[in-house]
mmCIF file of C-alpha atoms in Angstrom:
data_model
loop_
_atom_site.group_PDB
_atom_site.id
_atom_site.type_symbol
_atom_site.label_atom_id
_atom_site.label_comp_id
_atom_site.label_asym_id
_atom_site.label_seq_id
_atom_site.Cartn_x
_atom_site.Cartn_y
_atom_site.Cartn_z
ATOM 1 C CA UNK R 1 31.482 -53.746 -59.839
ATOM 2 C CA UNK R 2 30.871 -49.928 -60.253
ATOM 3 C CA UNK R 3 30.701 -49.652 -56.698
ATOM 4 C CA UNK R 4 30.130 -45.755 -57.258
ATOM 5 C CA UNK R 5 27.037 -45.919 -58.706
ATOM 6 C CA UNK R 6 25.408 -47.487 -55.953
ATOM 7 C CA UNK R 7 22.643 -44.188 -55.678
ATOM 8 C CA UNK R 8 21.379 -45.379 -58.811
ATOM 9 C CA UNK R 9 20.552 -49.239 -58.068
ATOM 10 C CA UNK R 10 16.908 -48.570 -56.165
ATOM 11 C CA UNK R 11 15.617 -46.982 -59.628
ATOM 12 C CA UNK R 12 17.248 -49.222 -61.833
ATOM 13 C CA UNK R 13 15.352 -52.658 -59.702
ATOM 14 C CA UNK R 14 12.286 -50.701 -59.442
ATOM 15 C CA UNK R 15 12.515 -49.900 -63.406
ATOM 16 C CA UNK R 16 13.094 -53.374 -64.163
ATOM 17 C CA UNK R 17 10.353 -54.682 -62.341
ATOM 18 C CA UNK R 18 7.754 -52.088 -63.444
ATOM 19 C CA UNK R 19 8.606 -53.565 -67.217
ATOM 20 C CA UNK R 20 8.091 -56.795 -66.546
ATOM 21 C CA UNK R 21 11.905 -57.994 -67.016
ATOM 22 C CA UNK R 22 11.541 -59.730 -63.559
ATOM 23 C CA UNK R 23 9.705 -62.646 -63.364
ATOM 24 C CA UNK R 24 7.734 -62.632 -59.899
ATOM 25 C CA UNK R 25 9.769 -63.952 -57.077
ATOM 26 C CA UNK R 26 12.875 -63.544 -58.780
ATOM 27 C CA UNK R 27 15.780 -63.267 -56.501
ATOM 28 C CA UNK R 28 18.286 -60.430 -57.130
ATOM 29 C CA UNK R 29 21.724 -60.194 -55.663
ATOM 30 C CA UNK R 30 23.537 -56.376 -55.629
ATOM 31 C CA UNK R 31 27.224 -56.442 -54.389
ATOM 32 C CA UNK R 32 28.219 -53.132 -52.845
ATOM 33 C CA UNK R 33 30.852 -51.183 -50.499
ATOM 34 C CA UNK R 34 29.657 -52.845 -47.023
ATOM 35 C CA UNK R 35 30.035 -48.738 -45.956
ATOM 36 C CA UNK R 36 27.606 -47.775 -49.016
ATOM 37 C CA UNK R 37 24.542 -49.721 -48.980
ATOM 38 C CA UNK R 38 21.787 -48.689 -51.746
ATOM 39 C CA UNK R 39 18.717 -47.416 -50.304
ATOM 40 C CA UNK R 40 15.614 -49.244 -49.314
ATOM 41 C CA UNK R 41 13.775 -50.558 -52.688
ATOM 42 C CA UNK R 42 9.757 -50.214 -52.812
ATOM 43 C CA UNK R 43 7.733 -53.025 -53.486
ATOM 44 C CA UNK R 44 11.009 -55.552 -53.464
ATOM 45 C CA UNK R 45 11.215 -57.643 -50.276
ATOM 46 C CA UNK R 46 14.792 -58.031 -48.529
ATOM 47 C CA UNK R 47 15.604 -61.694 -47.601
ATOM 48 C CA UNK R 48 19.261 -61.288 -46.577
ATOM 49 C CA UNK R 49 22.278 -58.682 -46.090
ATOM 50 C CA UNK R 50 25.336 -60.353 -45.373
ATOM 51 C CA UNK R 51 29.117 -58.819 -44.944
ATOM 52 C CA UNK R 52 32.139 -59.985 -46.081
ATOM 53 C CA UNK R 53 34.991 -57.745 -45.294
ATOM 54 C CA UNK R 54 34.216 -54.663 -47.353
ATOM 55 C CA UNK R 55 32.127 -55.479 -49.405
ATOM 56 C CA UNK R 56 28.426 -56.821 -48.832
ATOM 57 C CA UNK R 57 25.595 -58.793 -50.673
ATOM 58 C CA UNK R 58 22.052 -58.000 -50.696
ATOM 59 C CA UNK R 59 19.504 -60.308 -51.486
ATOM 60 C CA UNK R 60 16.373 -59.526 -52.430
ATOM 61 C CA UNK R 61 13.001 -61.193 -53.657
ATOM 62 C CA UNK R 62 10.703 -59.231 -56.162
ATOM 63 C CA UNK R 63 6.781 -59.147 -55.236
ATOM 64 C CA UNK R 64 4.383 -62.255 -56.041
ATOM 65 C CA UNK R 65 2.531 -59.689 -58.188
ATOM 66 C CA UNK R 66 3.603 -57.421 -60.531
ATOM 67 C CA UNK R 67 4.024 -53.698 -59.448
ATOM 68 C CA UNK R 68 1.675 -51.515 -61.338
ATOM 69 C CA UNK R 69 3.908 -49.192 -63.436
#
């Protein structure tokens, strides 16, 4: 995974849901560096964060609704 380009993940999931290419309650999964985690992400809801070694999993669920663009 490019584990570097971690600072661009909130914009991409906010993009994606803004253009409708998330259905509503989707569940997304973003690996990263457990020392690295991608900033919060507006409007998506966080259901779990787990930590395996170095790396770490966050799960999260997008809105009911769709965000207004």
């Amino acid at each position: 995974p490019p584990y570097a380009e971690i600072a661009r993940v909130p914009a991409l999931v906010v993009a994606l849901g803004q253009r409708g290419l998330v259905a509503p309650g989707a569940i997304l999964a973003i690996e990263h560096a457990r020392r690295h985690a991608p900033a919060e992400i507006e409007g998506w809801t966080t259901l779990s964060h787990p930590h395996y070694g170095d790396s770490a999993v966050l799960l999260l669920m997008h809105p009911a609704e769709a965000v207004p663009s």
